[in-house]
Tab-separated table of C-alpha atoms in Angstrom:
chain	number	residue	atom	x	y	z
A	1	MET	CA	-14.058	27.472	-54.045
A	2	ASN	CA	-12.555	24.375	-52.494
A	3	ASP	CA	-15.336	21.928	-51.570
A	4	ALA	CA	-13.002	20.093	-49.193
A	5	ALA	CA	-13.189	23.067	-46.808
A	6	HIS	CA	-16.884	22.343	-46.188
A	7	ILE	CA	-16.611	18.616	-45.468
A	8	THR	CA	-17.615	17.950	-41.855
A	9	PRO	CA	-16.186	15.224	-39.603
A	10	ASP	CA	-19.509	13.371	-39.862
A	11	GLN	CA	-19.255	13.428	-43.666
A	12	LEU	CA	-15.696	12.139	-43.540
A	13	ARG	CA	-16.732	9.312	-41.223
A	14	SER	CA	-19.710	8.462	-43.444
A	15	ASP	CA	-17.505	8.382	-46.557
A	16	ALA	CA	-14.971	6.159	-44.790
A	17	GLU	CA	-17.682	3.739	-43.631
A	18	GLU	CA	-19.166	3.573	-47.131
A	19	ALA	CA	-15.768	2.825	-48.642
A	20	ALA	CA	-15.046	0.162	-46.019
A	21	ALA	CA	-18.396	-1.491	-46.735
A	22	GLY	CA	-17.590	-1.743	-50.429
A	23	PHE	CA	-14.129	-3.224	-49.939
A	24	PRO	CA	-15.087	-6.894	-49.227
A	25	ALA	CA	-17.513	-6.984	-52.160
A	26	LEU	CA	-14.912	-5.605	-54.562
A	27	MET	CA	-12.259	-8.062	-53.401
A	28	ALA	CA	-14.660	-11.006	-53.677
A	29	ALA	CA	-15.874	-10.008	-57.146
A	30	ALA	CA	-12.345	-9.407	-58.443
A	31	ASP	CA	-11.053	-12.707	-57.005
A	32	GLN	CA	-13.979	-14.560	-58.544
A	33	LEU	CA	-13.447	-12.961	-61.946
A	34	ALA	CA	-9.678	-13.534	-61.889
A	35	ALA	CA	-10.277	-17.203	-61.068
A	36	THR	CA	-12.047	-17.654	-64.419
A	37	ILE	CA	-8.769	-17.016	-66.246
A	38	SER	CA	-6.427	-19.984	-66.095
A	39	LEU	CA	-2.760	-19.050	-65.977
A	40	GLY	CA	-1.706	-22.679	-66.395
A	41	ALA	CA	1.180	-24.266	-64.558
A	42	HIS	CA	3.576	-21.498	-65.490
A	43	GLY	CA	1.408	-18.381	-65.346
A	44	ARG	CA	2.691	-15.905	-67.884
A	45	ARG	CA	5.806	-17.946	-68.517
A	46	ARG	CA	7.133	-17.563	-72.062
A	47	ALA	CA	10.341	-17.877	-74.038
A	48	GLY	CA	12.877	-15.113	-73.813
A	49	PRO	CA	16.151	-14.022	-72.222
A	50	GLY	CA	16.730	-15.683	-68.884
A	51	ASP	CA	18.795	-18.220	-66.953
A	52	GLU	CA	16.199	-20.930	-66.229
A	53	PHE	CA	15.345	-23.730	-68.638
A	54	TRP	CA	11.734	-23.810	-69.845
A	55	GLN	CA	11.319	-26.362	-72.640
A	56	TYR	CA	12.686	-27.891	-75.824
A	57	ARG	CA	11.049	-27.124	-79.138
A	58	PRO	CA	11.719	-28.562	-82.607
A	59	ALA	CA	14.205	-26.476	-84.569
A	60	THR	CA	12.828	-24.562	-87.527
A	61	ALA	CA	14.400	-23.035	-90.629
A	62	GLY	CA	16.301	-19.922	-89.652
A	63	ASP	CA	17.297	-21.016	-86.144
A	64	PRO	CA	21.027	-20.273	-85.597
A	65	LEU	CA	23.178	-23.397	-85.166
A	66	ARG	CA	24.416	-22.092	-81.806
A	67	GLU	CA	20.868	-22.343	-80.378
A	68	ILE	CA	20.481	-26.050	-81.196
A	69	ASP	CA	20.883	-28.391	-78.228
A	70	TRP	CA	23.006	-31.127	-79.793
A	71	ARG	CA	22.839	-33.459	-76.782
A	72	ARG	CA	19.020	-33.476	-76.832
A	73	SER	CA	18.974	-33.701	-80.631
A	74	ALA	CA	21.262	-36.756	-80.544
A	75	ARG	CA	18.529	-38.712	-78.768
A	76	ALA	CA	16.077	-38.203	-81.642
A	77	ASP	CA	15.925	-37.945	-85.391
A	78	ALA	CA	15.372	-34.205	-85.262
A	79	HIS	CA	17.084	-31.062	-84.032
A	80	PHE	CA	15.806	-29.296	-80.890
A	81	VAL	CA	16.269	-25.778	-79.555
A	82	ARG	CA	16.613	-25.240	-75.830
A	83	GLN	CA	14.303	-22.390	-74.714
A	84	MET	CA	14.898	-20.368	-71.583
A	85	GLU	CA	12.168	-18.692	-69.525
A	86	TRP	CA	11.482	-14.987	-70.011
A	87	GLN	CA	12.517	-13.362	-66.753
A	88	ASN	CA	12.136	-9.681	-67.543
A	89	LEU	CA	8.948	-9.222	-65.531
A	90	GLN	CA	7.573	-5.706	-65.671
A	91	ALA	CA	5.893	-3.332	-63.292
A	92	VAL	CA	2.353	-2.460	-64.338
A	93	HIS	CA	0.658	0.819	-63.426
A	94	LEU	CA	-3.149	0.930	-63.309
A	95	TRP	CA	-5.571	3.816	-63.445
A	96	VAL	CA	-9.246	3.140	-62.843
A	97	ASP	CA	-11.485	6.161	-63.353
A	98	ARG	CA	-13.504	6.804	-60.178
A	99	SER	CA	-15.070	10.091	-61.273
A	100	ALA	CA	-18.788	10.881	-61.105
A	101	SER	CA	-19.370	10.011	-64.779
A	102	MET	CA	-18.474	6.390	-64.001
A	103	GLN	CA	-21.477	6.142	-61.652
A	104	TYR	CA	-23.891	5.927	-64.586
A	105	ARG	CA	-25.990	3.003	-65.716
A	106	GLY	CA	-28.971	3.040	-68.030
A	107	ALA	CA	-30.754	-0.001	-66.559
A	108	LYS	CA	-30.963	-1.378	-63.027
A	109	ASP	CA	-29.962	-4.878	-64.127
A	110	LEU	CA	-26.583	-3.635	-65.374
A	111	PRO	CA	-23.556	-2.666	-63.268
A	112	LEU	CA	-22.398	0.903	-62.909
A	113	LYS	CA	-19.590	1.745	-65.304
A	114	GLY	CA	-17.365	2.404	-62.321
A	115	GLU	CA	-18.224	-0.931	-60.733
A	116	ARG	CA	-17.261	-2.814	-63.882
A	117	ALA	CA	-14.073	-0.733	-64.249
A	118	ARG	CA	-12.983	-1.395	-60.647
A	119	ILE	CA	-13.557	-5.139	-60.910
A	120	LEU	CA	-11.704	-5.361	-64.230
A	121	GLY	CA	-8.803	-3.314	-62.894
A	122	LEU	CA	-8.435	-5.244	-59.645
A	123	ALA	CA	-8.893	-8.651	-61.319
A	124	SER	CA	-6.147	-7.707	-63.778
A	125	ALA	CA	-3.892	-6.731	-60.875
A	126	ILE	CA	-4.604	-10.067	-59.158
A	127	LEU	CA	-3.596	-12.013	-62.273
A	128	LEU	CA	-0.436	-9.953	-62.688
A	129	ALA	CA	0.480	-10.407	-59.022
A	130	LYS	CA	-0.039	-14.172	-59.308
A	131	ALA	CA	2.406	-14.126	-62.218
A	132	GLY	CA	4.986	-12.492	-59.952
A	133	GLU	CA	4.781	-8.988	-61.370
A	134	SER	CA	4.572	-5.780	-59.379
A	135	VAL	CA	1.431	-3.668	-59.652
A	136	GLY	CA	0.277	-0.299	-58.409
A	137	LEU	CA	-2.151	2.554	-58.961
A	138	MET	CA	-1.010	5.570	-60.943
A	139	GLU	CA	-2.313	7.944	-58.262
A	140	ASP	CA	-0.069	6.244	-55.688
A	141	PRO	CA	3.295	8.058	-55.516
A	142	GLN	CA	4.959	4.808	-54.440
A	143	PRO	CA	6.309	2.439	-57.124
A	144	PRO	CA	4.391	-0.768	-57.928
A	145	LYS	CA	4.915	-3.636	-55.495
A	146	HIS	CA	4.472	-7.405	-55.328
A	147	GLY	CA	2.131	-9.526	-53.274
A	148	ARG	CA	-1.377	-9.847	-51.925
A	149	GLY	CA	-0.847	-6.992	-49.502
A	150	GLN	CA	-0.444	-4.641	-52.438
A	151	ILE	CA	-3.694	-5.951	-53.961
A	152	THR	CA	-5.512	-5.230	-50.699
A	153	LYS	CA	-4.093	-1.719	-50.595
A	154	MET	CA	-5.209	-1.082	-54.169
A	155	ALA	CA	-8.722	-2.386	-53.467
A	156	MET	CA	-9.097	-0.065	-50.491
A	157	ARG	CA	-8.104	2.873	-52.661
A	158	LEU	CA	-10.435	1.888	-55.495
A	159	VAL	CA	-13.569	1.930	-53.342
A	160	GLU	CA	-12.954	5.561	-52.443
A	161	GLY	CA	-15.091	8.081	-54.299
A	162	ALA	CA	-13.923	10.997	-56.432
A	163	GLN	CA	-15.374	14.494	-56.756
A	164	ASP	CA	-14.690	15.392	-60.392
A	165	ASP	CA	-17.346	15.052	-63.088
A	166	PHE	CA	-14.885	13.330	-65.435
A	167	GLY	CA	-11.604	11.579	-64.794
A	168	VAL	CA	-8.193	12.148	-66.346
A	169	PRO	CA	-5.174	9.839	-65.905
A	170	PRO	CA	-2.764	11.308	-63.333
A	171	ASN	CA	0.743	12.366	-64.193
A	172	LYS	CA	3.202	9.822	-62.831
A	173	GLU	CA	6.853	9.205	-63.514
A	174	MET	CA	7.195	5.639	-64.765
A	175	VAL	CA	10.272	3.630	-65.622
A	176	ARG	CA	11.013	2.877	-69.241
A	177	GLY	CA	9.758	-0.574	-70.143
A	178	ASN	CA	6.950	-0.515	-67.575
A	179	ARG	CA	3.373	-1.004	-68.741
A	180	ALA	CA	0.093	0.684	-67.940
A	181	LEU	CA	-3.602	-0.118	-67.965
A	182	LEU	CA	-6.075	2.776	-68.103
A	183	ILE	CA	-9.798	2.063	-67.610
A	184	SER	CA	-12.326	4.878	-68.062
A	185	ASP	CA	-15.199	6.100	-70.197
A	186	PHE	CA	-12.745	8.699	-71.573
A	187	LEU	CA	-15.577	11.200	-72.064
A	188	GLY	CA	-13.841	14.087	-70.323
A	189	ASP	CA	-11.474	16.785	-71.562
A	190	TRP	CA	-9.872	15.311	-74.672
A	191	GLU	CA	-6.757	17.510	-74.553
A	192	ARG	CA	-5.970	16.308	-71.037
A	193	VAL	CA	-6.341	12.678	-72.139
A	194	ILE	CA	-3.916	13.340	-75.008
A	195	ASP	CA	-1.439	14.950	-72.608
A	196	ALA	CA	-1.599	11.984	-70.208
A	197	LEU	CA	-0.976	9.409	-72.915
A	198	SER	CA	1.723	11.507	-74.539
A	199	ARG	CA	3.585	11.691	-71.215
A	200	ALA	CA	3.430	7.923	-70.885
A	201	ALA	CA	4.632	7.442	-74.456
A	202	ASP	CA	7.526	9.860	-73.847
A	203	GLN	CA	8.581	7.636	-70.932
A	204	ARG	CA	8.600	4.620	-73.292
A	205	VAL	CA	5.696	3.060	-71.400
A	206	GLN	CA	3.278	0.912	-73.380
A	207	GLY	CA	-0.107	-0.297	-72.333
A	208	CYS	CA	-3.838	-0.602	-72.885
A	209	LEU	CA	-6.828	1.714	-72.973
A	210	VAL	CA	-10.136	0.125	-71.960
A	211	GLN	CA	-13.127	2.368	-72.600
A	212	VAL	CA	-16.126	1.298	-70.512
A	213	LEU	CA	-19.515	2.462	-71.788
A	214	ASP	CA	-23.122	1.744	-70.901
A	215	PRO	CA	-25.278	0.428	-73.786
A	216	THR	CA	-27.572	3.443	-73.392
A	217	GLU	CA	-24.644	5.718	-74.187
A	218	GLU	CA	-24.230	3.893	-77.490
A	219	SER	CA	-27.909	3.769	-78.492
A	220	PHE	CA	-29.252	7.128	-77.191
A	221	PRO	CA	-32.868	5.923	-76.752
A	222	PHE	CA	-34.200	9.304	-75.587
A	223	ASP	CA	-37.203	11.087	-77.087
A	224	GLY	CA	-39.342	14.109	-76.287
A	225	ARG	CA	-38.695	16.336	-73.287
A	226	THR	CA	-35.515	15.234	-71.554
A	227	ILE	CA	-33.168	16.756	-68.998
A	228	PHE	CA	-29.555	15.656	-69.396
A	229	GLU	CA	-27.333	16.103	-66.347
A	230	SER	CA	-23.768	15.092	-65.644
A	231	MET	CA	-23.487	12.623	-62.788
A	232	GLY	CA	-21.681	15.207	-60.691
A	233	GLY	CA	-24.319	17.850	-61.376
A	234	GLY	CA	-21.873	20.240	-63.005
A	235	VAL	CA	-23.610	20.213	-66.393
A	236	SER	CA	-27.355	20.326	-67.096
A	237	PHE	CA	-29.220	20.628	-70.403
A	238	GLU	CA	-32.952	20.464	-71.115
A	239	THR	CA	-34.535	19.824	-74.500
A	240	ARG	CA	-38.059	19.129	-75.765
A	241	ARG	CA	-36.799	17.244	-78.799
A	242	ALA	CA	-34.204	14.780	-77.521
A	243	LYS	CA	-34.517	12.552	-80.572
A	244	ALA	CA	-33.313	15.416	-82.770
A	245	LEU	CA	-29.972	15.315	-80.932
A	246	ARG	CA	-29.402	11.609	-81.539
A	247	ASP	CA	-27.483	11.734	-84.816
A	248	ASP	CA	-25.135	14.504	-83.666
A	249	TYR	CA	-24.529	12.761	-80.351
A	250	LEU	CA	-23.770	9.392	-81.945
A	251	ALA	CA	-21.435	11.063	-84.435
A	252	ARG	CA	-19.487	12.735	-81.631
A	253	LEU	CA	-19.272	9.511	-79.631
A	254	ALA	CA	-18.024	7.622	-82.686
A	255	GLU	CA	-15.463	10.381	-83.248
A	256	ARG	CA	-14.210	10.078	-79.655
A	257	LYS	CA	-13.856	6.301	-79.987
A	258	ASP	CA	-11.988	6.709	-83.283
A	259	GLN	CA	-9.709	9.282	-81.652
A	260	LEU	CA	-8.897	6.923	-78.784
A	261	GLU	CA	-8.123	4.066	-81.144
A	262	ALA	CA	-5.969	6.308	-83.344
A	263	LEU	CA	-4.129	7.719	-80.319
A	264	ALA	CA	-3.472	4.213	-78.999
A	265	ARG	CA	-2.185	3.078	-82.373
A	266	ARG	CA	0.054	6.134	-82.706
A	267	THR	CA	1.620	5.621	-79.268
A	268	GLY	CA	2.012	1.845	-79.574
A	269	TRP	CA	-0.823	1.112	-77.134
A	270	MET	CA	-3.881	-1.133	-77.550
A	271	TYR	CA	-7.536	-0.075	-77.344
A	272	LEU	CA	-10.729	-1.900	-76.351
A	273	CYS	CA	-14.282	-0.576	-76.047
A	274	HIS	CA	-16.186	-2.644	-73.483
A	275	HIS	CA	-19.919	-2.356	-72.754
A	276	THR	CA	-21.347	-3.157	-69.349
A	277	ASP	CA	-23.867	-5.607	-70.831
A	278	GLN	CA	-20.984	-7.719	-72.136
A	279	PRO	CA	-19.316	-10.441	-70.019
A	280	ALA	CA	-16.560	-9.070	-67.814
A	281	GLN	CA	-14.544	-12.228	-68.480
A	282	SER	CA	-14.107	-11.400	-72.177
A	283	ALA	CA	-12.673	-7.984	-71.320
A	284	LEU	CA	-10.386	-9.465	-68.662
A	285	MET	CA	-9.098	-12.047	-71.124
A	286	TRP	CA	-8.352	-9.293	-73.623
A	287	ILE	CA	-6.522	-7.271	-70.960
A	288	HIS	CA	-4.548	-10.291	-69.784
A	289	ASN	CA	-3.418	-11.170	-73.311
A	290	ALA	CA	-2.588	-7.559	-74.154
A	291	ILE	CA	-0.573	-6.904	-70.998
A	292	ALA	CA	1.088	-10.329	-71.044
A	293	GLY	CA	2.130	-10.066	-74.669
A	294	PRO	CA	5.662	-9.156	-75.736
A	295	ALA	CA	6.634	-5.515	-75.934
A	296	ARG	CA	5.623	-3.971	-79.214
């Protein structure tokens, strides 16, 4: 049965108001986090094919003679190579899991997994946009775009809720050479996750997987009678001996993390497991370096 058929106008208005209320907070948090990462005077500027001069560097063994700038070298007792600025800026596609499972947190002093994922995703987009690259959400049929207006559009979409218990990256046609950033707990249907990443790999798209987990999901501190329910209410399980499940649970979680890392390695992607009790800045720095790095 389609739940959308039972949504009343009042519910739609309430959902819209809730999303609008969350928009300023998300933008402020993402801007603040992005500001902690210094792009320097040249942003993501680096050596590579291009038409604009960047810098001179001392020549090293193995540099072809044709790359040595003899005029600059004549003014010193050493040879120098003239480096041009890399101008092949890429479009970056982002997917931030907004499913019900991302609304979990084990302690009130920690952020929801979804909150941390949204801030990391939007802060990454802000840094990329500042560097002149185009960004967009994978669920948006339109191609990635430049500018602050695109960031605002993405933020408005990210504060919207989702109905599914677990999220799966959407299928989107991407251009070869583009990059992608997927942020989720990746605890849903494993076969669908494999399919999504395989499609991206087939399109020659490289990127990063960031798995966001709550510390409670890693430690499983439950004992005695416990009722486990999915955040969306679709799954419920009661046990009187929760502690007896701990070893099997931790083994399955470790297996899922190993599978994600192996899948990323096999497809040329990069993988990070981030916990919500860790600083968001460390994860953002990792994402920035991974996305900004040269194609692998």
